[in-house]
Amino acid sequence: MTISSILESKVRAAASGFGAVDVNVQAANDTRFGDYQTNIAMVLAKQQKANPRQVAQQIIDKLDVADMCAPPEIAGAGFINFRLKPEWLAQHFASFLGDQRLGVPQPEQPKKIVIDFSSPNVAKPMHVGHIRSTILGDALARIASFVGHDVVRDNHIGDWGTQFGMLLVGWKTELDKAALAADPLGEMERIYKLISARCKEDPATLENARQELVKLQSGDAENLALWQEMQRLSQVQFDTIYGRLGVKFDVALGESFYNPQLKSVVEELRARGIATESEGALCVFSDGTTKPEEDPFLIKDKEGWRPNPALVQKSDGAANYTTTDLATLEYRLKTWSPDEIIYVTDGRQQLHFRQVFAIFRRWHADLAAKVRLAHVWFGSILGDDGKPFKTRSGETVKLAELLDEAEERALKIVTEKNAELPETDRREIARVVGLGAVKYADLVPNRQSDYIFSWDKMLSLQGNTAPYLQYSYVRIRSIFRKAAEQGVQFTSAGEIVLTEPAELTLAKKLLQFGEVVPQVLDDYRPNVLATYLYELASTFHSFFESCPVLKSEGATQSSRLALCDATARVLKQGLGLLGIEVPERM
């Protein structure tokens, strides 16, 4: 059990006289007043219309924490503060050292969680816009799996739609086979842009593209074969990028997979009166059961609230993203019976998913009642000018080129610091450091915030960066190499003695790992874990400066080595949960 959960159970027992209560104990923000604190007295006082400090005292009078804490104290309006006893902390830390899960508790009720992330488009190179969804989704999947949930990683690939009519025209009339062999995605992007531009100027080209699309959708053998080749070539690129990033999927079903279900989805929505005809199209309007400010089918302007319907079938009979997402949602629920489905996309799709979820609840109320639907949205990546991150020429930054540059920049830094290392070693370190820097820079901000892409900042060995955390790990590993050279034998089963303030502070921080990791899933924020790891690394460096490790002796040396080992394990595991590797040397 984590320290917070132990204290929560004790506080719950002490407060049972007030009835059933939801107790939350968390690490104190200001350790001058204690290690942990709870605001339960203020919550109960509000319910009981009582004095919160008096309620706090009533709870303290019944608390049984003498074995682990100094007498609890009341602070401010009614906070109850707990200060851990060093001897109890040492015992608890000793058990932590032998835990392969590093204090992360198993969930009482493991969930089945489907995570939809990345979602690149066929026939287009993956670009900088795919970074956040891919990295954030992968981190959430890793963390949920480690906590103990059953995770399905689903890559909803864009492989259907009007763009394929243009691609087919371009493939048949403008394709450069040599260019296709050298750079398949680049060539497909070229012909798409070429035909797309022509369609805007030439009605004949637009009609030709429409006919090619109709043939594809009707099952024309030639067009199907070309479309499948586009998919195959695209998947090669996807697999290469995902391989570099260490990202894996359990399912990769394109939009085309759900195409056969779209007609029945529309018909069901129409039959149940959920979708109604409007100007030749089928739309879903507000049903009036939700407050206007919370209703995704209403929008407010200077004249008041007006309809903001969701389109599920265009006037020409074609379906759209909303229809496809409804079919996808139905498939996922019927196939996996998940407890939770998480969609990781940018913030521009907030209204879309609010409408999709609302439609689905009206369409399948029984299924929707059993699942938590979450749209985990994120902000944009910006350049130094505060505008969306682009190349100097104004083009979209291709993801493969970005990763190449990350590794090359990291290689330059590694070479400057360790020129004597063999090139293969330097390149491997550069790979780990460069890719880790890109991932961490994306995960460390609040996901809903925009952030400025800065090579200098993300590759710095100082501050809240991946290289700083990786260096912290490497520094600890070097301690054990020196210990081995000096004949010092370390075993984590030795006696733990924590007396110095820096030792106690580090031990407490390490024991918070089991509390922090599950918190990430409460609101899908990996930055909570990133911030913790940075604080842990900073705490370790303070400990290392004030508490000699190899120059100490006996139980003190053994305990300090145990603190070092535990810090390295937590840093490696924590970074791993964010999809970031650690090198043994830098």
Coordinates of C-alpha atoms in Angstrom, one line a residue:
M1 CA 0.0 0.0 0.0
T2 CA 1.1 3.6 -0.7
I3 CA 1.6 5.9 2.3
S4 CA -1.4 8.0 1.1
S5 CA -3.7 4.9 1.0
I6 CA -2.6 3.8 4.4
L7 CA -3.3 7.2 5.9
E8 CA -6.6 7.3 4.0
S9 CA -7.8 4.1 5.5
K10 CA -6.9 5.3 9.0
V11 CA -8.6 8.7 8.5
R12 CA -11.7 7.0 7.0
A13 CA -12.0 4.9 10.2
A14 CA -11.5 7.9 12.4
A15 CA -14.2 9.9 10.5
S16 CA -16.7 7.0 10.3
G17 CA -18.9 8.8 12.9
F18 CA -19.7 11.4 10.3
G19 CA -21.1 8.7 7.9
A20 CA -19.6 7.5 4.6
V21 CA -16.9 9.8 3.5
D22 CA -14.6 10.0 0.5
V23 CA -11.1 10.6 2.0
N24 CA -8.2 12.0 0.1
V25 CA -4.7 12.2 1.6
Q26 CA -1.9 13.6 -0.5
A27 CA 1.7 14.6 -0.2
A28 CA 2.0 18.1 1.3
N29 CA 2.9 20.9 -1.1
D30 CA 4.9 22.6 1.7
T31 CA 6.9 20.1 3.7
R32 CA 7.6 22.6 6.4
F33 CA 4.2 21.7 7.9
G34 CA 4.2 18.0 7.3
D35 CA 4.7 15.2 4.8
Y36 CA 1.0 14.4 4.0
Q37 CA -2.2 16.3 4.5
T38 CA -6.0 16.0 4.1
N39 CA -8.8 18.5 3.9
I40 CA -11.5 16.0 5.0
A41 CA -12.3 18.1 8.1
M42 CA -13.3 21.1 5.9
V43 CA -15.4 18.9 3.6
L44 CA -17.3 17.4 6.5
A45 CA -17.6 20.7 8.3
K46 CA -19.3 22.2 5.3
Q47 CA -21.7 19.2 5.2
Q48 CA -22.4 19.4 8.9
K49 CA -22.3 23.2 9.1
A50 CA -19.7 22.9 11.8
N51 CA -16.4 24.5 12.7
P52 CA -13.7 22.7 10.5
R53 CA -11.0 23.0 13.1
Q54 CA -13.2 21.4 15.7
V55 CA -14.1 18.6 13.2
A56 CA -10.4 18.1 12.5
Q57 CA -9.7 17.7 16.3
Q58 CA -12.6 15.2 16.6
I59 CA -11.0 13.1 13.8
I60 CA -7.5 13.4 15.3
D61 CA -8.8 12.2 18.7
K62 CA -9.8 9.0 17.0
L63 CA -6.9 8.6 14.7
D64 CA -4.6 5.6 15.1
V65 CA -1.4 6.7 13.5
A66 CA 1.0 6.6 16.4
D67 CA 3.1 3.8 14.8
M68 CA 3.9 5.8 11.7
C69 CA 3.4 9.5 12.4
A70 CA 4.2 12.1 15.0
P71 CA 1.0 13.5 16.5
P72 CA -1.1 15.0 13.7
E73 CA -1.4 18.8 13.6
I74 CA -4.2 21.1 12.5
A75 CA -3.3 23.9 10.1
G76 CA -5.1 26.8 8.5
A77 CA -8.8 26.5 8.1
G78 CA -8.8 22.8 9.1
F79 CA -6.1 20.9 7.3
I80 CA -4.8 17.8 9.1
N81 CA -1.1 17.4 8.6
F82 CA 1.0 14.2 9.1
R83 CA 4.7 13.9 9.7
L84 CA 6.2 10.5 9.2
K85 CA 8.5 8.9 11.8
P86 CA 12.0 8.2 10.4
E87 CA 12.0 4.7 11.9
W88 CA 8.7 3.8 10.3
L89 CA 9.8 5.4 7.0
A90 CA 13.0 3.3 7.0
Q91 CA 10.9 0.1 7.4
H92 CA 8.5 1.0 4.7
F93 CA 11.3 2.0 2.4
A94 CA 12.9 -1.4 3.0
S95 CA 9.8 -3.2 1.7
F96 CA 9.7 -0.8 -1.3
L97 CA 13.2 -1.9 -2.3
G98 CA 12.0 -5.4 -2.9
D99 CA 8.9 -4.5 -4.9
Q100 CA 9.3 -5.0 -8.6
R101 CA 6.4 -2.6 -9.2
L102 CA 8.2 0.1 -7.1
G103 CA 5.2 0.8 -4.9
V104 CA 2.6 1.1 -7.7
P105 CA -0.5 -0.7 -6.4
Q106 CA -2.6 -3.1 -8.5
P107 CA -6.1 -1.6 -9.2
E108 CA -8.9 -3.2 -7.2
Q109 CA -10.9 -3.5 -10.4
P110 CA -8.7 -3.6 -13.6
K111 CA -10.3 -2.0 -16.6
K112 CA -10.5 -2.8 -20.3
I113 CA -9.3 0.4 -22.0
V114 CA -9.2 1.2 -25.7
I115 CA -6.9 4.0 -26.6
D116 CA -7.3 5.6 -30.1
F117 CA -4.1 7.5 -31.0
S118 CA -1.8 8.6 -33.8
S119 CA -4.2 8.1 -36.8
P120 CA -2.0 9.0 -39.8
N121 CA -3.4 9.3 -43.3
V122 CA -2.6 6.9 -46.1
A123 CA -0.5 8.4 -49.0
K124 CA 0.8 11.3 -46.8
P125 CA 4.0 11.5 -44.9
M126 CA 3.6 11.6 -41.1
H127 CA 4.3 15.1 -40.0
V128 CA 4.9 17.2 -36.8
G129 CA 1.1 17.2 -36.2
H130 CA 1.2 13.5 -35.5
I131 CA 3.8 13.9 -32.7
R132 CA 1.5 14.8 -29.8
S133 CA -1.2 12.2 -30.5
T134 CA 1.4 9.4 -31.0
I135 CA 3.6 10.2 -28.0
L136 CA 0.8 11.1 -25.6
G137 CA -1.3 8.1 -26.6
D138 CA 1.7 5.8 -26.3
A139 CA 2.5 7.1 -22.8
L140 CA -1.1 6.7 -21.6
A141 CA -1.1 3.1 -23.0
R142 CA 2.2 2.3 -21.2
I143 CA 1.1 3.7 -17.9
A144 CA -2.4 2.1 -18.0
S145 CA -0.8 -1.3 -18.8
F146 CA 1.8 -0.9 -16.1
V147 CA -0.8 0.0 -13.5
G148 CA -2.6 -3.2 -14.4
H149 CA -5.3 -2.4 -16.9
D150 CA -6.0 -4.4 -20.1
V151 CA -5.2 -2.0 -22.9
V152 CA -6.1 -2.1 -26.6
R153 CA -4.0 0.2 -28.7
D154 CA -6.0 1.2 -31.7
N155 CA -4.6 3.1 -34.7
H156 CA -7.6 4.5 -36.6
I157 CA -5.8 5.1 -40.0
G158 CA -7.2 7.5 -42.6
D159 CA -7.5 5.3 -45.6
W160 CA -10.9 6.3 -47.2
G161 CA -12.5 9.4 -48.6
T162 CA -12.6 11.9 -51.4
Q163 CA -8.8 12.4 -51.6
F164 CA -8.4 8.9 -53.1
G165 CA -10.2 9.9 -56.2
M166 CA -7.6 12.6 -56.8
L167 CA -4.8 10.2 -55.9
L168 CA -6.1 7.7 -58.4
V169 CA -6.2 10.3 -61.1
G170 CA -2.7 11.4 -60.3
W171 CA -1.4 7.8 -60.1
K172 CA -2.8 7.0 -63.5
T173 CA -1.6 10.2 -65.3
E174 CA 1.3 11.8 -63.5
L175 CA 3.1 9.1 -61.5
D176 CA 6.9 9.1 -61.6
K177 CA 7.8 5.5 -60.9
A178 CA 11.4 6.2 -60.1
A179 CA 10.4 8.9 -57.6
L180 CA 7.8 6.4 -56.2
A181 CA 10.5 3.8 -55.7
A182 CA 12.8 6.3 -54.0
D183 CA 10.3 8.1 -51.8
P184 CA 6.8 6.6 -52.0
L185 CA 5.1 9.0 -49.6
G186 CA 6.8 12.0 -51.1
E187 CA 5.7 11.1 -54.6
M188 CA 2.1 10.3 -53.5
E189 CA 1.9 13.6 -51.7
R190 CA 3.2 15.4 -54.9
I191 CA 0.6 13.9 -57.2
Y192 CA -2.2 14.5 -54.7
K193 CA -1.2 18.2 -54.4
L194 CA -1.0 18.5 -58.2
I195 CA -4.4 17.0 -58.9
S196 CA -6.0 18.7 -56.0
A197 CA -4.9 22.1 -57.4
R198 CA -6.2 21.1 -60.9
C199 CA -9.5 20.1 -59.4
K200 CA -10.0 23.7 -58.1
E201 CA -9.4 25.1 -61.6
D202 CA -10.6 22.4 -64.0
P203 CA -14.2 21.0 -63.7
A204 CA -13.2 18.1 -65.9
T205 CA -10.4 17.0 -63.6
L206 CA -12.7 17.3 -60.6
E207 CA -15.3 15.1 -62.4
N208 CA -12.6 12.6 -63.3
A209 CA -11.6 12.3 -59.7
R210 CA -15.2 11.9 -58.6
Q211 CA -15.6 9.0 -61.1
E212 CA -12.4 7.3 -60.0
L213 CA -13.7 7.5 -56.4
V214 CA -17.0 6.0 -57.3
K215 CA -15.3 3.2 -59.1
L216 CA -13.1 2.5 -56.0
Q217 CA -16.2 2.6 -53.7
S218 CA -18.0 0.2 -56.1
G219 CA -15.2 -2.3 -55.9
D220 CA -13.5 -1.7 -59.3
A221 CA -10.6 -4.2 -59.4
E222 CA -8.0 -1.9 -60.8
N223 CA -8.7 1.0 -58.4
L224 CA -8.9 -1.4 -55.5
A225 CA -5.5 -2.8 -56.4
L226 CA -4.0 0.7 -56.7
W227 CA -5.6 1.8 -53.4
Q228 CA -4.2 -1.3 -51.6
E229 CA -0.7 -0.5 -53.0
M230 CA -1.0 3.0 -51.5
Q231 CA -1.9 1.4 -48.2
R232 CA 1.0 -1.0 -48.3
L233 CA 3.6 1.7 -49.2
S234 CA 2.2 4.0 -46.4
Q235 CA 2.3 1.2 -43.8
V236 CA 6.0 0.7 -44.5
Q237 CA 6.6 4.3 -43.5
F238 CA 4.3 4.1 -40.5
D239 CA 6.0 1.0 -39.3
T240 CA 9.4 2.6 -39.7
I241 CA 8.4 5.7 -37.7
Y242 CA 6.7 3.7 -35.0
G243 CA 9.7 1.4 -34.8
R244 CA 12.0 4.4 -34.2
L245 CA 9.7 5.7 -31.6
G246 CA 9.1 2.4 -29.9
V247 CA 5.4 2.7 -30.4
K248 CA 3.2 -0.4 -30.9
F249 CA -0.4 -1.0 -31.7
D250 CA -2.7 -4.0 -31.1
V251 CA -5.2 -3.0 -33.9
A252 CA -4.8 -0.8 -37.0
L253 CA -8.1 -0.6 -38.7
G254 CA -8.6 2.1 -41.3
E255 CA -11.7 4.1 -41.9
S256 CA -12.4 1.8 -44.8
F257 CA -13.0 -1.1 -42.4
Y258 CA -16.1 0.6 -41.1
N259 CA -17.4 1.7 -44.5
P260 CA -19.9 -1.3 -44.9
Q261 CA -21.6 -0.3 -41.6
L262 CA -22.2 3.4 -42.5
K263 CA -25.4 2.9 -44.3
S264 CA -27.0 1.0 -41.5
V265 CA -25.8 3.5 -38.9
V266 CA -27.5 6.3 -40.8
E267 CA -30.7 4.3 -41.3
E268 CA -30.9 3.4 -37.6
L269 CA -30.4 7.1 -36.6
R270 CA -33.2 8.1 -39.0
A271 CA -35.5 5.3 -37.9
R272 CA -35.2 6.2 -34.2
G273 CA -35.8 9.9 -35.0
I274 CA -32.3 10.9 -33.8
A275 CA -31.3 12.1 -37.3
T276 CA -33.7 14.2 -39.4
E277 CA -33.6 15.6 -42.9
S278 CA -32.5 19.2 -43.3
E279 CA -31.8 20.8 -46.8
G280 CA -31.4 17.3 -48.3
A281 CA -28.9 16.2 -45.6
L282 CA -29.4 14.1 -42.5
C283 CA -28.5 15.9 -39.3
V284 CA -28.8 15.4 -35.5
F285 CA -30.2 18.4 -33.6
S286 CA -30.5 19.2 -30.0
D287 CA -33.2 17.1 -28.2
G288 CA -33.6 19.8 -25.5
T289 CA -32.6 17.6 -22.6
T290 CA -29.3 19.4 -21.9
K291 CA -28.6 22.9 -20.6
P292 CA -27.9 25.2 -23.6
E293 CA -24.4 26.0 -22.4
E294 CA -23.6 22.2 -22.2
D295 CA -25.4 21.2 -25.4
P296 CA -23.1 20.4 -28.3
F297 CA -25.9 20.9 -30.8
L298 CA -26.5 24.5 -29.8
I299 CA -24.3 27.6 -30.4
K300 CA -24.7 31.1 -29.1
D301 CA -24.4 34.3 -31.0
K302 CA -25.6 37.9 -30.5
E303 CA -29.2 36.8 -31.2
G304 CA -29.1 34.0 -28.6
W305 CA -28.9 30.2 -28.9
R306 CA -29.4 28.6 -32.4
P307 CA -29.0 25.1 -33.8
N308 CA -25.6 23.6 -34.3
P309 CA -26.4 20.2 -35.8
A310 CA -24.1 17.3 -36.5
L311 CA -24.1 16.1 -40.1
V312 CA -24.3 12.3 -40.5
Q313 CA -25.1 12.1 -44.2
K314 CA -24.4 14.7 -46.8
S315 CA -27.0 15.8 -49.3
D316 CA -25.3 13.7 -52.0
G317 CA -25.8 10.6 -49.8
A318 CA -22.1 10.4 -48.6
A319 CA -21.2 9.7 -45.0
N320 CA -18.6 11.7 -43.1
Y321 CA -16.2 11.5 -40.1
T322 CA -19.1 11.6 -37.6
T323 CA -20.8 8.6 -39.3
T324 CA -17.5 6.7 -39.3
D325 CA -16.7 7.5 -35.7
L326 CA -20.2 6.3 -34.6
A327 CA -19.7 3.0 -36.5
T328 CA -16.2 2.7 -35.0
L329 CA -17.5 3.3 -31.5
E330 CA -20.2 0.7 -31.9
Y331 CA -17.7 -1.8 -33.2
R332 CA -15.3 -1.2 -30.3
L333 CA -18.0 -1.6 -27.7
K334 CA -19.4 -4.8 -29.2
T335 CA -15.9 -6.3 -29.9
W336 CA -14.0 -5.6 -26.7
S337 CA -16.7 -4.5 -24.1
P338 CA -14.3 -1.8 -22.8
D339 CA -14.8 0.1 -19.6
E340 CA -13.2 3.2 -21.1
I341 CA -12.4 4.5 -24.6
I342 CA -9.9 7.3 -25.0
Y343 CA -9.5 9.4 -28.1
V344 CA -6.2 11.3 -28.3
T345 CA -6.5 14.2 -30.8
D346 CA -5.9 17.9 -31.1
G347 CA -8.1 20.4 -29.4
R348 CA -9.8 21.4 -32.7
Q349 CA -11.9 18.2 -32.5
Q350 CA -13.5 19.0 -29.2
L351 CA -16.9 19.8 -30.6
H352 CA -16.8 16.8 -33.0
F353 CA -16.3 14.3 -30.1
R354 CA -18.8 16.0 -27.9
Q355 CA -21.4 15.5 -30.6
V356 CA -20.3 12.0 -31.4
F357 CA -20.5 11.0 -27.7
A358 CA -23.9 12.7 -27.3
I359 CA -25.3 11.0 -30.5
F360 CA -24.1 7.6 -29.4
R361 CA -25.7 8.0 -25.9
R362 CA -29.0 8.7 -27.6
W363 CA -28.5 5.8 -30.1
H364 CA -27.1 3.1 -27.8
A365 CA -28.0 4.2 -24.3
D366 CA -27.5 0.7 -22.9
L367 CA -23.9 0.4 -24.3
A368 CA -23.0 4.0 -23.5
A369 CA -24.0 3.6 -19.9
K370 CA -21.3 1.0 -19.4
V371 CA -18.3 2.9 -20.8
R372 CA -16.4 6.1 -20.0
L373 CA -15.8 8.0 -23.2
A374 CA -13.0 10.5 -23.1
H375 CA -11.6 12.9 -25.6
V376 CA -8.0 13.6 -24.5
W377 CA -7.2 16.8 -26.5
F378 CA -4.0 18.7 -26.7
G379 CA -2.7 22.1 -27.8
S380 CA -0.4 23.0 -30.7
I381 CA 3.3 22.9 -31.3
L382 CA 4.5 26.4 -32.1
G383 CA 7.6 27.9 -33.7
D384 CA 9.6 30.8 -32.2
D385 CA 7.2 33.2 -33.9
G386 CA 4.3 31.8 -31.9
K387 CA 2.7 30.4 -35.0
P388 CA 2.2 26.6 -35.9
F389 CA 5.7 25.0 -36.2
K390 CA 6.8 24.9 -39.9
T391 CA 10.0 24.6 -41.9
R392 CA 11.8 27.8 -42.9
S393 CA 10.1 27.6 -46.3
G394 CA 6.7 27.4 -44.6
E395 CA 6.2 23.7 -45.3
T396 CA 4.8 21.2 -42.8
V397 CA 7.7 19.5 -40.9
K398 CA 7.9 15.8 -41.7
L399 CA 8.2 13.6 -38.7
A400 CA 11.0 11.4 -40.1
E401 CA 13.1 14.5 -40.8
L402 CA 12.4 15.9 -37.4
L403 CA 13.6 12.7 -35.7
D404 CA 16.7 12.7 -37.9
E405 CA 17.5 16.2 -36.9
A406 CA 17.0 15.3 -33.2
E407 CA 19.5 12.5 -33.5
E408 CA 22.0 14.6 -35.4
R409 CA 21.8 17.4 -32.9
A410 CA 22.3 15.0 -30.0
L411 CA 25.2 13.4 -31.8
K412 CA 27.0 16.7 -32.1
I413 CA 26.6 17.3 -28.3
V414 CA 27.7 13.7 -27.5
T415 CA 30.7 14.1 -29.8
E416 CA 31.7 17.4 -28.2
K417 CA 31.6 15.8 -24.7
N418 CA 32.9 12.3 -25.5
A419 CA 34.8 12.4 -28.7
E420 CA 36.9 9.3 -27.6
L421 CA 33.8 7.0 -27.7
P422 CA 33.4 4.8 -30.8
E423 CA 31.1 6.3 -33.4
T424 CA 28.6 3.4 -33.0
D425 CA 28.4 4.1 -29.3
R426 CA 28.0 7.8 -29.9
R427 CA 25.2 7.3 -32.4
E428 CA 23.3 5.0 -30.1
I429 CA 23.6 7.5 -27.2
A430 CA 22.5 10.2 -29.6
R431 CA 19.5 8.1 -30.7
V432 CA 18.3 7.6 -27.1
V433 CA 19.0 11.2 -26.1
G434 CA 17.6 12.8 -29.2
L435 CA 14.4 10.9 -29.4
G436 CA 13.9 11.1 -25.6
A437 CA 14.3 14.9 -25.8
V438 CA 11.6 15.2 -28.4
K439 CA 9.2 13.0 -26.5
Y440 CA 9.8 14.6 -23.1
A441 CA 9.4 18.1 -24.5
D442 CA 6.0 17.1 -25.8
L443 CA 4.9 15.4 -22.5
V444 CA 6.2 17.8 -19.9
P445 CA 3.7 20.7 -20.6
N446 CA 0.1 20.5 -19.6
R447 CA -1.3 18.7 -22.6
Q448 CA -3.9 21.3 -23.3
S449 CA -1.3 24.1 -23.6
D450 CA 0.5 25.1 -26.7
Y451 CA 4.3 24.9 -26.5
I452 CA 7.2 26.4 -28.4
F453 CA 9.4 23.9 -30.1
S454 CA 13.0 24.7 -29.1
W455 CA 16.0 22.4 -29.9
D456 CA 18.3 24.2 -27.4
K457 CA 15.8 23.9 -24.6
M458 CA 14.8 20.3 -25.1
L459 CA 18.4 19.0 -25.6
S460 CA 19.8 20.9 -22.6
L461 CA 21.4 19.0 -19.7
Q462 CA 20.0 21.5 -17.3
G463 CA 16.4 22.1 -16.4
N464 CA 13.3 19.9 -16.8
T465 CA 14.5 18.0 -19.9
A466 CA 14.9 14.4 -20.8
P467 CA 18.7 14.7 -21.1
Y468 CA 18.9 16.0 -17.5
L469 CA 16.9 13.0 -16.3
Q470 CA 18.9 10.6 -18.4
Y471 CA 22.1 12.2 -17.1
S472 CA 20.8 11.7 -13.5
Y473 CA 20.4 8.0 -14.2
V474 CA 23.8 7.7 -15.8
R475 CA 25.4 9.5 -12.9
I476 CA 23.9 7.0 -10.5
R477 CA 25.1 4.1 -12.5
S478 CA 28.6 5.5 -12.5
I479 CA 28.4 5.4 -8.6
F480 CA 27.9 1.6 -8.8
R481 CA 30.7 1.2 -11.3
K482 CA 33.1 3.0 -8.9
A483 CA 31.8 1.0 -6.0
A484 CA 32.6 -2.2 -7.9
E485 CA 36.1 -0.9 -8.7
Q486 CA 36.6 -0.2 -4.9
G487 CA 35.3 -3.7 -4.0
V488 CA 32.2 -2.4 -2.4
Q489 CA 29.4 -5.0 -2.4
F490 CA 25.9 -3.7 -2.5
T491 CA 22.7 -5.6 -1.6
S492 CA 19.3 -4.1 -1.3
A493 CA 18.5 -6.5 1.5
G494 CA 20.8 -4.7 3.9
E495 CA 19.6 -2.6 6.9
I496 CA 18.1 0.8 6.1
V497 CA 19.1 3.7 8.3
L498 CA 17.7 7.1 7.5
T499 CA 18.9 9.9 9.7
E500 CA 20.1 12.9 7.6
P501 CA 17.4 15.3 6.3
A502 CA 18.4 14.7 2.7
E503 CA 18.1 10.9 3.1
L504 CA 14.6 11.2 4.6
T505 CA 13.6 13.7 1.9
L506 CA 14.8 11.4 -0.9
A507 CA 13.2 8.3 0.6
K508 CA 9.8 10.1 0.9
K509 CA 10.1 11.3 -2.7
L510 CA 10.8 7.8 -3.9
L511 CA 7.8 6.3 -2.0
Q512 CA 5.5 8.8 -3.8
F513 CA 6.1 7.0 -7.2
G514 CA 3.3 4.6 -6.4
E515 CA 1.0 7.5 -5.7
V516 CA 1.9 9.5 -8.8
V517 CA 1.6 6.9 -11.6
P518 CA -2.1 6.0 -11.1
Q519 CA -2.8 9.8 -10.8
V520 CA -1.8 10.2 -14.4
L521 CA -4.9 8.3 -15.5
D522 CA -7.3 10.4 -13.5
D523 CA -7.2 13.2 -16.0
Y524 CA -4.9 11.7 -18.7
R525 CA -1.9 13.9 -17.9
P526 CA 1.6 12.3 -18.3
N527 CA 3.1 15.7 -17.3
V528 CA 2.2 14.7 -13.7
L529 CA 4.7 11.9 -14.0
A530 CA 7.3 14.0 -15.9
T531 CA 7.2 16.7 -13.1
Y532 CA 7.6 14.1 -10.4
L533 CA 10.6 12.6 -12.2
Y534 CA 12.2 16.0 -12.5
E535 CA 11.6 16.7 -8.8
L536 CA 13.0 13.3 -7.9
A537 CA 16.2 13.9 -9.9
S538 CA 16.6 17.3 -8.3
T539 CA 16.0 15.7 -4.9
F540 CA 18.7 13.1 -5.6
H541 CA 21.3 15.7 -6.6
S542 CA 20.7 17.5 -3.4
F543 CA 21.1 14.3 -1.5
F544 CA 24.3 13.4 -3.3
E545 CA 25.8 16.8 -2.6
S546 CA 25.1 16.6 1.2
C547 CA 25.5 12.8 1.9
P548 CA 28.7 11.1 0.8
V549 CA 27.9 7.7 -0.5
L550 CA 31.1 5.7 -1.2
K551 CA 33.0 7.6 1.5
S552 CA 30.5 6.5 4.2
E553 CA 30.7 3.1 5.9
G554 CA 28.6 0.3 7.3
A555 CA 24.8 0.6 7.4
T556 CA 25.0 4.2 6.3
Q557 CA 26.8 3.3 3.1
S558 CA 24.4 0.4 2.5
S559 CA 21.4 2.7 3.0
R560 CA 22.7 5.4 0.8
L561 CA 23.5 2.9 -2.0
A562 CA 20.0 1.6 -1.6
L563 CA 18.7 5.2 -2.1
C564 CA 20.8 5.5 -5.2
D565 CA 19.7 2.2 -6.6
A566 CA 16.1 3.0 -6.0
T567 CA 16.4 6.4 -7.6
A568 CA 17.9 4.8 -10.7
R569 CA 15.2 2.2 -10.9
V570 CA 12.4 4.7 -10.5
L571 CA 14.0 7.1 -13.1
K572 CA 14.4 4.2 -15.6
Q573 CA 10.9 2.9 -15.0
G574 CA 9.3 6.3 -15.0
L575 CA 11.0 7.4 -18.2
G576 CA 10.1 4.1 -19.7
L577 CA 6.4 4.7 -18.9
L578 CA 6.8 7.9 -21.0
G579 CA 8.3 5.9 -23.8
I580 CA 11.8 7.2 -23.1
E581 CA 14.9 5.0 -22.9
V582 CA 18.0 5.6 -20.7
P583 CA 21.6 5.1 -21.7
E584 CA 24.2 3.6 -19.4
R585 CA 26.7 6.3 -20.4
M586 CA 26.5 9.8 -21.8

